[in-house]
PDB file of C-alpha atoms in Angstrom:
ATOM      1  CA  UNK A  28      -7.992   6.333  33.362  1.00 95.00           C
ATOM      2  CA  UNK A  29      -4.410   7.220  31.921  1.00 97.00           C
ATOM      3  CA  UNK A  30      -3.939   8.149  28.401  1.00 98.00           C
ATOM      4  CA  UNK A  31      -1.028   6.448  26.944  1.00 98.00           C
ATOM      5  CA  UNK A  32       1.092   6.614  24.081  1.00 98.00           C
ATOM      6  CA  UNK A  33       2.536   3.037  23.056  1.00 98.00           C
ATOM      7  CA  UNK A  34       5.256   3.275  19.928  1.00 98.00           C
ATOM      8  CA  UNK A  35       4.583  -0.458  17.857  1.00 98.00           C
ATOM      9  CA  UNK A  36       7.025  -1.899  15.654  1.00 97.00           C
ATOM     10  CA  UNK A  37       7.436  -4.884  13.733  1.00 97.00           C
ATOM     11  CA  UNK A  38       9.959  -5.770  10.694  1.00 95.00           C
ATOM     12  CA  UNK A  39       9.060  -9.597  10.607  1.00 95.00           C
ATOM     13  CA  UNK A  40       6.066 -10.337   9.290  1.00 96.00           C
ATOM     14  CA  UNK A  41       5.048  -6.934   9.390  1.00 97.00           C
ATOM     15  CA  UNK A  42       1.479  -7.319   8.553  1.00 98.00           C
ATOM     16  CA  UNK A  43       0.327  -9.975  10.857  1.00 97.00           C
ATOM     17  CA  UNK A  44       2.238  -9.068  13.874  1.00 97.00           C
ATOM     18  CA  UNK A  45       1.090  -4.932  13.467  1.00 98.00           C
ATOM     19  CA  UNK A  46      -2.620  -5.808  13.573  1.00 97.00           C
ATOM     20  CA  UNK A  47      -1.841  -8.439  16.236  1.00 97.00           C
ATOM     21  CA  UNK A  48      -0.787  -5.716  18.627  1.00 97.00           C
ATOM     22  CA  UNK A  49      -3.199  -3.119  17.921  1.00 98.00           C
ATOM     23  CA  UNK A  50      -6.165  -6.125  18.710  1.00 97.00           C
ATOM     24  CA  UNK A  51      -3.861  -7.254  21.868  1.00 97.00           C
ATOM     25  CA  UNK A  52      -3.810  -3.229  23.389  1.00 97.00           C
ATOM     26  CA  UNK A  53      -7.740  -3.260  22.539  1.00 96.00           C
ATOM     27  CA  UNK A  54      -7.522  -5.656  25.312  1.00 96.00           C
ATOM     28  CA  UNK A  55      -5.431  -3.537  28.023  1.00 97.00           C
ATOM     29  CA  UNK A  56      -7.238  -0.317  27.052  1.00 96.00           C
ATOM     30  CA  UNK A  57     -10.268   1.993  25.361  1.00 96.00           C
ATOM     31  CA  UNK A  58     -10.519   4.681  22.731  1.00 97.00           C
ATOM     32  CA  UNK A  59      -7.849   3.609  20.565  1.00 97.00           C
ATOM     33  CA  UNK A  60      -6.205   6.375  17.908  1.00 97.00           C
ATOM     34  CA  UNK A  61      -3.544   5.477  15.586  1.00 98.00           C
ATOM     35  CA  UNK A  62      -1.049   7.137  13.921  1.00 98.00           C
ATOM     36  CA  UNK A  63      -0.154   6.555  10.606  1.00 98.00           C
ATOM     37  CA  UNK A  64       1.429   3.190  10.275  1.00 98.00           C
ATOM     38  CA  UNK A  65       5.108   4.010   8.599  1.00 98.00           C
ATOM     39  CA  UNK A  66       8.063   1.947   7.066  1.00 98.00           C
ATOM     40  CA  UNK A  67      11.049   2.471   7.540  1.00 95.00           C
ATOM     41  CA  UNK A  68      14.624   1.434   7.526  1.00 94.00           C
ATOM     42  CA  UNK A  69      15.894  -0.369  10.584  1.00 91.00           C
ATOM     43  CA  UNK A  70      18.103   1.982  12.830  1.00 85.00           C
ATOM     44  CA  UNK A  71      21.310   0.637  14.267  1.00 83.00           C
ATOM     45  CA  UNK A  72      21.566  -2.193  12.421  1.00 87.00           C
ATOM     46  CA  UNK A  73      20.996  -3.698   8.889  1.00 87.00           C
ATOM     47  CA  UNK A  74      18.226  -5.457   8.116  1.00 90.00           C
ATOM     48  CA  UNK A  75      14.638  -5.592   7.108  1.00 93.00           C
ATOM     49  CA  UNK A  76      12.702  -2.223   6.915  1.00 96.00           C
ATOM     50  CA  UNK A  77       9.913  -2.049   9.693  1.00 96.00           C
ATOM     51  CA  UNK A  78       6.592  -1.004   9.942  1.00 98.00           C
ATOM     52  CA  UNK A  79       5.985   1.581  13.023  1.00 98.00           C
ATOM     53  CA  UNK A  80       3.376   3.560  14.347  1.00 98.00           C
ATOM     54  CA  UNK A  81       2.237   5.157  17.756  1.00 98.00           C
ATOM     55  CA  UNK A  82      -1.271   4.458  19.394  1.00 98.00           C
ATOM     56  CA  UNK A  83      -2.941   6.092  21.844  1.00 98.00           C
ATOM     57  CA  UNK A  84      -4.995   4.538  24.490  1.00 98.00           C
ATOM     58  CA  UNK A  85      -6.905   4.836  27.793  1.00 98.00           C
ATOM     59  CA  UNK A  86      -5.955   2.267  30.457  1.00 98.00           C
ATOM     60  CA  UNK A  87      -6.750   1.679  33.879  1.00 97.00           C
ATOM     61  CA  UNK A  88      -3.831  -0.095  34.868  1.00 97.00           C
ATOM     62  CA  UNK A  89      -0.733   0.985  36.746  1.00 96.00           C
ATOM     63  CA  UNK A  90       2.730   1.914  34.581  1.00 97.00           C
ATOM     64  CA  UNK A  91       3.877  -1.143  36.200  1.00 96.00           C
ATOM     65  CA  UNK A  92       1.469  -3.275  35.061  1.00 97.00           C
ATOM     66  CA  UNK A  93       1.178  -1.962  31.753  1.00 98.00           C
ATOM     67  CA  UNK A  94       4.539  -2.561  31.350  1.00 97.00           C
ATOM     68  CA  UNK A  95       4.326  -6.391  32.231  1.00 96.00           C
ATOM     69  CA  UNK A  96       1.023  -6.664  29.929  1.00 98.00           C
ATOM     70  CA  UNK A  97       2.990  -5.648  26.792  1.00 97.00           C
ATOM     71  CA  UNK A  98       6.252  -7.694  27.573  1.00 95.00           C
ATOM     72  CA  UNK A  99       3.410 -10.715  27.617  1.00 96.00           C
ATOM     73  CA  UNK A 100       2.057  -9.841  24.297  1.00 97.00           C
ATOM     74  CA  UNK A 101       5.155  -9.445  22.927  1.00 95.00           C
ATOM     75  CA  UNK A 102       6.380 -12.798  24.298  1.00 94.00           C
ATOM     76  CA  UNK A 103       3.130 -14.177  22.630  1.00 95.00           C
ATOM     77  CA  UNK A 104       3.798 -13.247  19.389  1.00 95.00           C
ATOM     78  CA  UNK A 105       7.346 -14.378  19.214  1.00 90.00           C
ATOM     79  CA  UNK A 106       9.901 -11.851  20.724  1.00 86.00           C
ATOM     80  CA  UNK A 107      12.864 -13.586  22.343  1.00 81.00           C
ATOM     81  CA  UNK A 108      12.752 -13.593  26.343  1.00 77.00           C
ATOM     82  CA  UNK A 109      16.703 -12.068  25.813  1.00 77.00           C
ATOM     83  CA  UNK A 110      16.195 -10.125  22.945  1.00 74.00           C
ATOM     84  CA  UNK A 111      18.533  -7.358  21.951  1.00 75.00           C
ATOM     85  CA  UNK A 112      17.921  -3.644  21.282  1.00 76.00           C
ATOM     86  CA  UNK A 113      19.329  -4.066  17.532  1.00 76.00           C
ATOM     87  CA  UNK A 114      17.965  -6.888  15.853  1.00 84.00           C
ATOM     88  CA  UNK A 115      15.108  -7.922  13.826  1.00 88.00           C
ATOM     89  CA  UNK A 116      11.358  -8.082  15.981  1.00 90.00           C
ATOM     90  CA  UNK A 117       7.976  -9.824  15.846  1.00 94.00           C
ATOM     91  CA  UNK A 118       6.505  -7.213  17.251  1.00 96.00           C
ATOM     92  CA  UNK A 119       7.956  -4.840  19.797  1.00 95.00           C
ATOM     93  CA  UNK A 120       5.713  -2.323  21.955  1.00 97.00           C
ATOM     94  CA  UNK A 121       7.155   0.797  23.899  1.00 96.00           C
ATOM     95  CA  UNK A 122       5.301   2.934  26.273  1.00 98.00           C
ATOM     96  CA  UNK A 123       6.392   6.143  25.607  1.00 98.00           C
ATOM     97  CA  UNK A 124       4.375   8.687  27.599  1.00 98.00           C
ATOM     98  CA  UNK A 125       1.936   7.758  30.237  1.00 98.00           C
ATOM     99  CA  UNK A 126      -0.377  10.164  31.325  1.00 97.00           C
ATOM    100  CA  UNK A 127       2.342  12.910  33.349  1.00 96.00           C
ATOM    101  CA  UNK A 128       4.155  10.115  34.904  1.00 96.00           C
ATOM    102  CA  UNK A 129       7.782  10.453  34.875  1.00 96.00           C
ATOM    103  CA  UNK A 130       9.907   7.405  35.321  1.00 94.00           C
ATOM    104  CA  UNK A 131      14.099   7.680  35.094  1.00 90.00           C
ATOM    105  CA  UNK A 132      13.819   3.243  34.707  1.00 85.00           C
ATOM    106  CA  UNK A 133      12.312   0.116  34.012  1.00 83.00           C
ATOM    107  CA  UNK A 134      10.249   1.275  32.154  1.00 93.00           C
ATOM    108  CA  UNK A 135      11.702   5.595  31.286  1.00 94.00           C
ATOM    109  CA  UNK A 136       9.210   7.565  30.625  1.00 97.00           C
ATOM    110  CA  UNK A 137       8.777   9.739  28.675  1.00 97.00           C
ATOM    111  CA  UNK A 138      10.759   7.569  26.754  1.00 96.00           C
ATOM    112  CA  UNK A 139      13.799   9.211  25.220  1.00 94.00           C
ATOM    113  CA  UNK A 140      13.134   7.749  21.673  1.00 94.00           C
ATOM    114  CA  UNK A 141      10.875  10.202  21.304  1.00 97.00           C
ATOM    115  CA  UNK A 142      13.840  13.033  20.732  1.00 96.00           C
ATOM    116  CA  UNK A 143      16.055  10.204  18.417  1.00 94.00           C
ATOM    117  CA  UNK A 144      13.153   8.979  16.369  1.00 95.00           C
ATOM    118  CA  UNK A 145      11.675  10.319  13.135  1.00 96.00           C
ATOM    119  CA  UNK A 146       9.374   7.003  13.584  1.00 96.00           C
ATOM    120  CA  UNK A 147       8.464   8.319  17.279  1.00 97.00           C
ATOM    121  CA  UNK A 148       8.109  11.650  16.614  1.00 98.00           C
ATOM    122  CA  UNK A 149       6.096  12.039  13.376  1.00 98.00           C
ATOM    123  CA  UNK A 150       3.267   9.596  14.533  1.00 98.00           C
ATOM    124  CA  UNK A 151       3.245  11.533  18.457  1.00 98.00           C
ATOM    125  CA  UNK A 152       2.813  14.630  16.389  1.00 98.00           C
ATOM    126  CA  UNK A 153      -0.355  13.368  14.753  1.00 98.00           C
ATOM    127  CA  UNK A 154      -1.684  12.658  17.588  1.00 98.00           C
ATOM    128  CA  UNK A 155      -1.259  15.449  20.113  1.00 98.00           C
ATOM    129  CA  UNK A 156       0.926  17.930  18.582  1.00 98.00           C
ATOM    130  CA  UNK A 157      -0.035  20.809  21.622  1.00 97.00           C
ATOM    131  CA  UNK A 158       0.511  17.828  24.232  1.00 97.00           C
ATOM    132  CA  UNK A 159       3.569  18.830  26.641  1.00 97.00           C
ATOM    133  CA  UNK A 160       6.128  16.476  27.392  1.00 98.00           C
ATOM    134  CA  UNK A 161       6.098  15.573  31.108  1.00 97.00           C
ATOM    135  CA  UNK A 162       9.181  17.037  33.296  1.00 95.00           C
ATOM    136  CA  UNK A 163      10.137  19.576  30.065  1.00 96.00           C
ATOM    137  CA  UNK A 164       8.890  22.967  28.476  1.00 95.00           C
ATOM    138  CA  UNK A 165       8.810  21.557  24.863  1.00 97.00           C
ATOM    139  CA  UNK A 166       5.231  20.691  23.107  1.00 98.00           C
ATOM    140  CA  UNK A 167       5.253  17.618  20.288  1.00 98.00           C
ATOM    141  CA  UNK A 168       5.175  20.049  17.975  1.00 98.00           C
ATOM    142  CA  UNK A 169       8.231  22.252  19.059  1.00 97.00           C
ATOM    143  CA  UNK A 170      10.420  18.758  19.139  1.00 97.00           C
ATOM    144  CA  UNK A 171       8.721  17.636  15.510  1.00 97.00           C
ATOM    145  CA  UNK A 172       9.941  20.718  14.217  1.00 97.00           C
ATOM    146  CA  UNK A 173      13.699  20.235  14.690  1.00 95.00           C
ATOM    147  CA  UNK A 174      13.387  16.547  14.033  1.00 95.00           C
ATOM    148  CA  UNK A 175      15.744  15.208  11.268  1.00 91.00           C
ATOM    149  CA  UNK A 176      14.848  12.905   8.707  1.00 91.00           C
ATOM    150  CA  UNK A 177      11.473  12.673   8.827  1.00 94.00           C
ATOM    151  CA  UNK A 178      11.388  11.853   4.845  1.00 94.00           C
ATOM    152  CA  UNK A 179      12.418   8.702   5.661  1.00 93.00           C
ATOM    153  CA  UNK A 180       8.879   7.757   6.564  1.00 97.00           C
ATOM    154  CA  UNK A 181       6.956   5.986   3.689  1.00 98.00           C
ATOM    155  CA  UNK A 182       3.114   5.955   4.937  1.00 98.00           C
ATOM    156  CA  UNK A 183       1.249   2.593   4.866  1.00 98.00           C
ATOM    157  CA  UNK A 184      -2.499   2.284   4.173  1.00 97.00           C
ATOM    158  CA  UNK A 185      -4.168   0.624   7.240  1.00 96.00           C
ATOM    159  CA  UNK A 186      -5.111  -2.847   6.331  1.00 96.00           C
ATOM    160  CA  UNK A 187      -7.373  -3.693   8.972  1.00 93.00           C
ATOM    161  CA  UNK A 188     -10.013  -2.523  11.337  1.00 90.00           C
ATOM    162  CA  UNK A 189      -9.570  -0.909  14.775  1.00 86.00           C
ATOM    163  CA  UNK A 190     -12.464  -1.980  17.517  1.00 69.00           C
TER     164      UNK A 190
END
């Protein structure tokens, strides 16, 4: 089994499509943790604030596959086939570290975000601060604590149960 860290977003609907995703990865893997679940503003572009947060799972499929599984449950739930990286989302999933695997494309991992992101960052850090970043020298924590903007997060109260 590979642990995985998969960064979930939504800013339409933010509610129903957030708890749809954590029930759809309950179906790809075990042992779910979640981070907090955190608004904030859209980045890029204007628009709706979103809800993010990062889970961690236990799968026993390939990256590859994985990969394919969460384009499919985002396609379920209402993300365009030819969406673009700024605009609003249903629900949008993003493996950003699985297990040591290190993957320049399609999908990258570790997934750069997790250097640009407060919403990326914060929630990694709560789950596996000591965790090293595959390929690099730098722990969660050492990257959380030169993140900026951070206060940007607003924490949510979980709304609904985790299997």
């Amino acid at each position: 089994m590979i642990t995985a860290y998969v960064g979930v977003g939504s800013n339409l609907e933010r509610y129903r499509h957030i708890e749809a995703g954590i029930k759809e990865l309950s179906l790809l893997g075990d042992e779910l943790r979640l981070s907090t679940i955190y608004e904030c503003p859209a980045q890029g572009f204007d628009s709706h604030p979103f809800f993010n947060l990062v889970v961690e799972l236990k799968t026993s499929l390939s990256l590859n596959d994985f990969q394919q599984s969460l384009k499919k449950v985002e396609y379920r739930w209402g993300r365009d086939a030819d969406a673009k990286k700024y605009q609003d989302r249903t629900l949008d999933m993003d493996i950003i570290l699985f297990g040591d695997v290190i993957s320049p494309s399609s999908p990258a991992v570790p997934r750069p975000d997790i250097y640009q992101y407060p919403f990326v960052i914060q929630p990694l850090y709560e789950l596996c601060p000591e965790l090293n970043i595959p390929g690099t020298d730098l722990s969660i924590k050492k990257v959380w604590q030169e993140a900026a903007l951070l206060e940007q997060l607003k924490p949510i109260p979980l709304w609904f149960s985790v299997k």
